[in-house]
mmCIF file of C-alpha atoms in Angstrom:
data_model
loop_
_atom_site.group_PDB
_atom_site.id
_atom_site.type_symbol
_atom_site.label_atom_id
_atom_site.label_comp_id
_atom_site.label_asym_id
_atom_site.label_seq_id
_atom_site.Cartn_x
_atom_site.Cartn_y
_atom_site.Cartn_z
ATOM 1 C CA MET A 1 -9.854 -22.878 12.211
ATOM 2 C CA THR A 2 -7.253 -20.874 10.286
ATOM 3 C CA ARG A 3 -3.707 -19.824 11.130
ATOM 4 C CA ASP A 4 -4.996 -16.264 11.396
ATOM 5 C CA ASP A 5 -7.571 -17.306 14.005
ATOM 6 C CA ILE A 6 -4.880 -19.088 15.978
ATOM 7 C CA LEU A 7 -2.487 -16.144 15.781
ATOM 8 C CA GLN A 8 -5.147 -13.668 16.851
ATOM 9 C CA SER A 9 -6.018 -15.799 19.865
ATOM 10 C CA ALA A 10 -2.349 -16.430 20.652
ATOM 11 C CA ALA A 11 -1.712 -12.666 20.707
ATOM 12 C CA GLN A 12 -4.538 -12.258 23.213
ATOM 13 C CA VAL A 13 -3.223 -15.099 25.372
ATOM 14 C CA PHE A 14 0.357 -13.759 25.264
ATOM 15 C CA ARG A 15 -0.850 -10.260 26.157
ATOM 16 C CA GLN A 16 -2.871 -11.563 29.105
ATOM 17 C CA LYS A 17 -0.438 -14.140 30.481
ATOM 18 C CA GLY A 18 2.890 -13.154 28.977
ATOM 19 C CA PHE A 19 4.774 -15.468 26.650
ATOM 20 C CA HIS A 20 6.348 -17.523 29.422
ATOM 21 C CA GLY A 21 3.105 -17.746 31.388
ATOM 22 C CA ALA A 22 1.133 -18.976 28.387
ATOM 23 C CA SER A 23 1.118 -22.545 27.187
ATOM 24 C CA MET A 24 0.202 -24.239 23.940
ATOM 25 C CA ALA A 25 -2.741 -25.684 25.879
ATOM 26 C CA ASP A 26 -3.900 -22.114 26.705
ATOM 27 C CA ILE A 27 -3.764 -21.179 23.027
ATOM 28 C CA ALA A 28 -5.532 -24.386 21.973
ATOM 29 C CA GLU A 29 -8.264 -23.722 24.526
ATOM 30 C CA ALA A 30 -8.694 -20.144 23.282
ATOM 31 C CA VAL A 31 -9.355 -21.395 19.742
ATOM 32 C CA GLN A 32 -11.261 -24.488 20.885
ATOM 33 C CA LEU A 33 -8.813 -26.958 19.416
ATOM 34 C CA GLN A 34 -7.166 -30.003 20.865
ATOM 35 C CA LYS A 35 -3.553 -29.289 21.748
ATOM 36 C CA ALA A 36 -2.429 -31.922 19.198
ATOM 37 C CA SER A 37 -4.429 -30.135 16.481
ATOM 38 C CA LEU A 38 -2.654 -26.894 17.293
ATOM 39 C CA TYR A 39 0.662 -28.595 16.540
ATOM 40 C CA HIS A 40 -0.691 -29.347 13.064
ATOM 41 C CA HIS A 41 -0.584 -25.579 12.408
ATOM 42 C CA PHE A 42 2.505 -24.581 14.424
ATOM 43 C CA GLY A 43 5.453 -26.657 15.588
ATOM 44 C CA SER A 44 6.079 -24.641 18.738
ATOM 45 C CA LYS A 45 5.163 -21.639 20.824
ATOM 46 C CA GLN A 46 8.351 -19.997 19.504
ATOM 47 C CA GLU A 47 7.045 -20.330 15.928
ATOM 48 C CA ILE A 48 3.804 -18.648 16.938
ATOM 49 C CA LEU A 49 5.688 -15.822 18.628
ATOM 50 C CA LEU A 50 7.962 -15.249 15.635
ATOM 51 C CA GLU A 51 5.030 -15.156 13.229
ATOM 52 C CA LEU A 52 3.205 -12.670 15.452
ATOM 53 C CA LEU A 53 6.301 -10.475 15.606
ATOM 54 C CA ASP A 54 6.768 -10.677 11.835
ATOM 55 C CA ARG A 55 3.140 -9.757 11.198
ATOM 56 C CA ALA A 56 3.256 -6.831 13.578
ATOM 57 C CA LEU A 57 6.484 -5.504 12.088
ATOM 58 C CA GLU A 58 5.172 -5.927 8.562
ATOM 59 C CA MET A 59 2.073 -3.921 9.463
ATOM 60 C CA VAL A 60 3.896 -1.034 11.147
ATOM 61 C CA THR A 61 6.605 -0.984 8.460
ATOM 62 C CA GLU A 62 4.025 -0.767 5.662
ATOM 63 C CA ARG A 63 2.229 2.088 7.406
ATOM 64 C CA MET A 64 5.529 3.873 8.035
ATOM 65 C CA ALA A 65 6.553 3.426 4.381
ATOM 66 C CA GLU A 66 3.344 5.175 3.310
ATOM 67 C CA VAL A 67 4.245 8.148 5.499
ATOM 68 C CA MET A 68 7.869 8.188 4.317
ATOM 69 C CA ALA A 69 6.731 8.329 0.680
ATOM 70 C CA ARG A 70 4.795 11.552 1.251
ATOM 71 C CA GLU A 71 6.269 14.767 -0.104
ATOM 72 C CA ILE A 72 5.856 16.886 3.020
ATOM 73 C CA SER A 73 8.233 18.741 5.297
ATOM 74 C CA PRO A 74 10.240 16.716 7.820
ATOM 75 C CA ASP A 75 8.337 18.127 10.799
ATOM 76 C CA GLU A 76 4.971 17.328 9.192
ATOM 77 C CA LYS A 77 6.261 13.886 8.245
ATOM 78 C CA LEU A 78 7.468 13.211 11.799
ATOM 79 C CA ARG A 79 4.136 14.314 13.266
ATOM 80 C CA LEU A 80 2.210 12.159 10.756
ATOM 81 C CA ALA A 81 4.501 9.181 11.384
ATOM 82 C CA MET A 82 3.933 9.483 15.127
ATOM 83 C CA ARG A 83 0.168 9.742 14.685
ATOM 84 C CA THR A 84 0.150 6.757 12.348
ATOM 85 C CA TYR A 85 2.317 4.619 14.593
ATOM 86 C CA LEU A 86 0.442 5.428 17.797
ATOM 87 C CA LYS A 87 -2.900 4.888 16.073
ATOM 88 C CA THR A 88 -1.680 1.456 14.999
ATOM 89 C CA LEU A 89 -0.535 0.688 18.547
ATOM 90 C CA SER A 90 -3.961 1.582 19.917
ATOM 91 C CA GLU A 91 -5.916 -0.286 17.226
ATOM 92 C CA GLN A 92 -3.854 -3.466 17.325
ATOM 93 C CA GLY A 93 -3.331 -3.731 21.066
ATOM 94 C CA ASP A 94 -2.798 -7.469 21.400
ATOM 95 C CA LEU A 95 -0.482 -7.783 18.417
ATOM 96 C CA VAL A 96 1.679 -4.763 19.205
ATOM 97 C CA SER A 97 1.867 -5.644 22.889
ATOM 98 C CA VAL A 98 3.414 -8.935 21.832
ATOM 99 C CA LEU A 99 5.765 -7.071 19.482
ATOM 100 C CA LEU A 100 6.917 -4.573 22.081
ATOM 101 C CA LEU A 101 6.915 -6.694 25.219
ATOM 102 C CA GLU A 102 7.595 -10.291 24.215
ATOM 103 C CA PHE A 103 10.370 -10.129 21.589
ATOM 104 C CA ARG A 104 12.931 -10.855 24.304
ATOM 105 C CA SER A 105 11.315 -14.268 24.745
ATOM 106 C CA LEU A 106 12.597 -15.449 21.379
ATOM 107 C CA GLU A 107 15.240 -18.138 21.478
ATOM 108 C CA PRO A 108 18.528 -17.128 19.769
ATOM 109 C CA ASP A 109 17.766 -18.695 16.370
ATOM 110 C CA PHE A 110 14.322 -17.110 16.228
ATOM 111 C CA PHE A 111 15.694 -13.795 17.509
ATOM 112 C CA ALA A 112 18.264 -13.769 14.692
ATOM 113 C CA ARG A 113 15.436 -14.177 12.189
ATOM 114 C CA HIS A 114 13.444 -11.354 13.826
ATOM 115 C CA THR A 115 16.240 -8.795 14.111
ATOM 116 C CA PRO A 116 16.531 -7.736 10.417
ATOM 117 C CA ASN A 117 12.813 -6.863 10.300
ATOM 118 C CA ARG A 118 13.051 -4.871 13.520
ATOM 119 C CA ASP A 119 16.180 -3.089 12.307
ATOM 120 C CA ARG A 120 14.472 -2.169 9.017
ATOM 121 C CA PHE A 121 11.613 -0.526 10.909
ATOM 122 C CA GLU A 122 13.912 1.357 13.278
ATOM 123 C CA ARG A 123 16.039 2.511 10.325
ATOM 124 C CA MET A 124 12.968 4.213 8.835
ATOM 125 C CA TRP A 125 12.714 6.423 11.929
ATOM 126 C CA ARG A 126 16.428 7.228 11.812
ATOM 127 C CA ASP A 127 16.101 8.077 8.117
ATOM 128 C CA LEU A 128 13.172 10.379 8.822
ATOM 129 C CA ILE A 129 15.107 12.247 11.513
ATOM 130 C CA GLN A 130 18.245 12.328 9.356
ATOM 131 C CA GLN A 131 16.212 13.838 6.516
ATOM 132 C CA GLY A 132 15.127 16.595 8.889
ATOM 133 C CA VAL A 133 18.727 17.185 9.973
ATOM 134 C CA ASP A 134 19.940 17.228 6.359
ATOM 135 C CA GLU A 135 17.260 19.762 5.405
ATOM 136 C CA GLY A 136 18.037 21.966 8.419
ATOM 137 C CA ALA A 137 14.654 21.378 10.064
ATOM 138 C CA PHE A 138 16.021 19.330 12.997
ATOM 139 C CA HIS A 139 19.094 19.557 15.143
ATOM 140 C CA CYS A 140 20.278 16.674 17.259
ATOM 141 C CA GLU A 141 23.655 15.407 18.362
ATOM 142 C CA SER A 142 22.796 11.798 17.587
ATOM 143 C CA VAL A 143 20.115 10.737 15.120
ATOM 144 C CA SER A 144 20.325 7.218 16.511
ATOM 145 C CA MET A 145 19.732 8.412 20.082
ATOM 146 C CA ALA A 146 16.881 10.687 18.985
ATOM 147 C CA SER A 147 15.116 7.853 17.169
ATOM 148 C CA ARG A 148 15.567 5.506 20.128
ATOM 149 C CA GLY A 149 14.153 8.103 22.507
ATOM 150 C CA LEU A 150 11.218 8.769 20.230
ATOM 151 C CA LEU A 151 10.404 5.084 19.764
ATOM 152 C CA GLY A 152 10.864 4.404 23.471
ATOM 153 C CA ALA A 153 8.371 7.096 24.428
ATOM 154 C CA MET A 154 5.819 5.915 21.898
ATOM 155 C CA ASN A 155 6.288 2.190 22.527
ATOM 156 C CA TRP A 156 5.689 2.551 26.234
ATOM 157 C CA THR A 157 2.145 3.825 25.593
ATOM 158 C CA VAL A 158 1.036 0.184 25.255
ATOM 159 C CA THR A 159 1.461 -0.108 29.018
ATOM 160 C CA TRP A 160 -0.481 2.983 30.083
ATOM 161 C CA TYR A 161 -2.810 4.228 27.330
ATOM 162 C CA ARG A 162 -6.531 3.772 27.980
ATOM 163 C CA ARG A 163 -9.208 4.471 25.367
ATOM 164 C CA ASP A 164 -11.375 6.034 28.060
ATOM 165 C CA GLY A 165 -8.490 8.200 29.322
ATOM 166 C CA PRO A 166 -8.310 11.983 29.159
ATOM 167 C CA MET A 167 -6.513 12.108 25.773
ATOM 168 C CA THR A 168 -7.040 10.420 22.446
ATOM 169 C CA MET A 169 -4.087 8.652 20.847
ATOM 170 C CA GLU A 170 -3.923 11.452 18.257
ATOM 171 C CA GLN A 171 -3.665 14.035 21.062
ATOM 172 C CA ILE A 172 -0.930 11.973 22.682
ATOM 173 C CA ALA A 173 0.903 11.747 19.343
ATOM 174 C CA ASP A 174 0.675 15.520 18.909
ATOM 175 C CA SER A 175 1.875 16.096 22.461
ATOM 176 C CA PHE A 176 4.862 13.801 21.887
ATOM 177 C CA ALA A 177 5.541 15.470 18.523
ATOM 178 C CA ASP A 178 5.501 18.923 20.145
ATOM 179 C CA LEU A 179 7.871 17.699 22.824
ATOM 180 C CA PHE A 180 10.303 16.188 20.327
ATOM 181 C CA LEU A 181 10.065 19.017 17.813
ATOM 182 C CA GLN A 182 10.159 21.900 20.290
ATOM 183 C CA GLY A 183 11.788 20.424 23.354
ATOM 184 C CA LEU A 184 11.225 21.491 26.929
ATOM 185 C CA SER A 185 13.401 24.589 26.892
ATOM 186 C CA VAL A 186 11.805 28.030 26.983
ATOM 187 C CA VAL A 187 14.914 29.554 25.387
ATOM 188 C CA GLY A 188 13.962 31.294 22.161
ATOM 189 C CA LYS A 189 10.230 30.764 22.684
ATOM 190 C CA SER A 190 7.737 33.521 23.175
#
């Protein structure tokens, strides 16, 4: 039994039961370990949660960095970033559900360790939007508010997206991109 096996099972347990509803015994049972053996790998449920959050943020940050490095227009970059992020959310359901829904369960010391990684990821989205503003491709009153709105819309898909639903995640990403890039207004549109 490896740490990776334990973390994968813990993500599933946390997604199903929520962090507070899950116990170390639940995680141990999911990986067919004795509870005492689980403590050989992790000192606490908080440690497991923090490592899951760190892994999820590392994954989405790496994928976002690949998009940010591309030499394409800001609108193409935003659309590609949204597709990439939403694809990751749909492919890594257990892990990203923990990232997006359970981070508030961290105790203050663990939360302080998590925050710089989260801020780094969010800053990438602000930088992308700011690049578009600087190049005259985007207009928004607040880059910070625009990035929060964009992330909020995308993050919430973990609660309602279904693989067998009427739209693929790429179609959803394109729909969100159209909404954010073009807005709802009919002014100036033909």
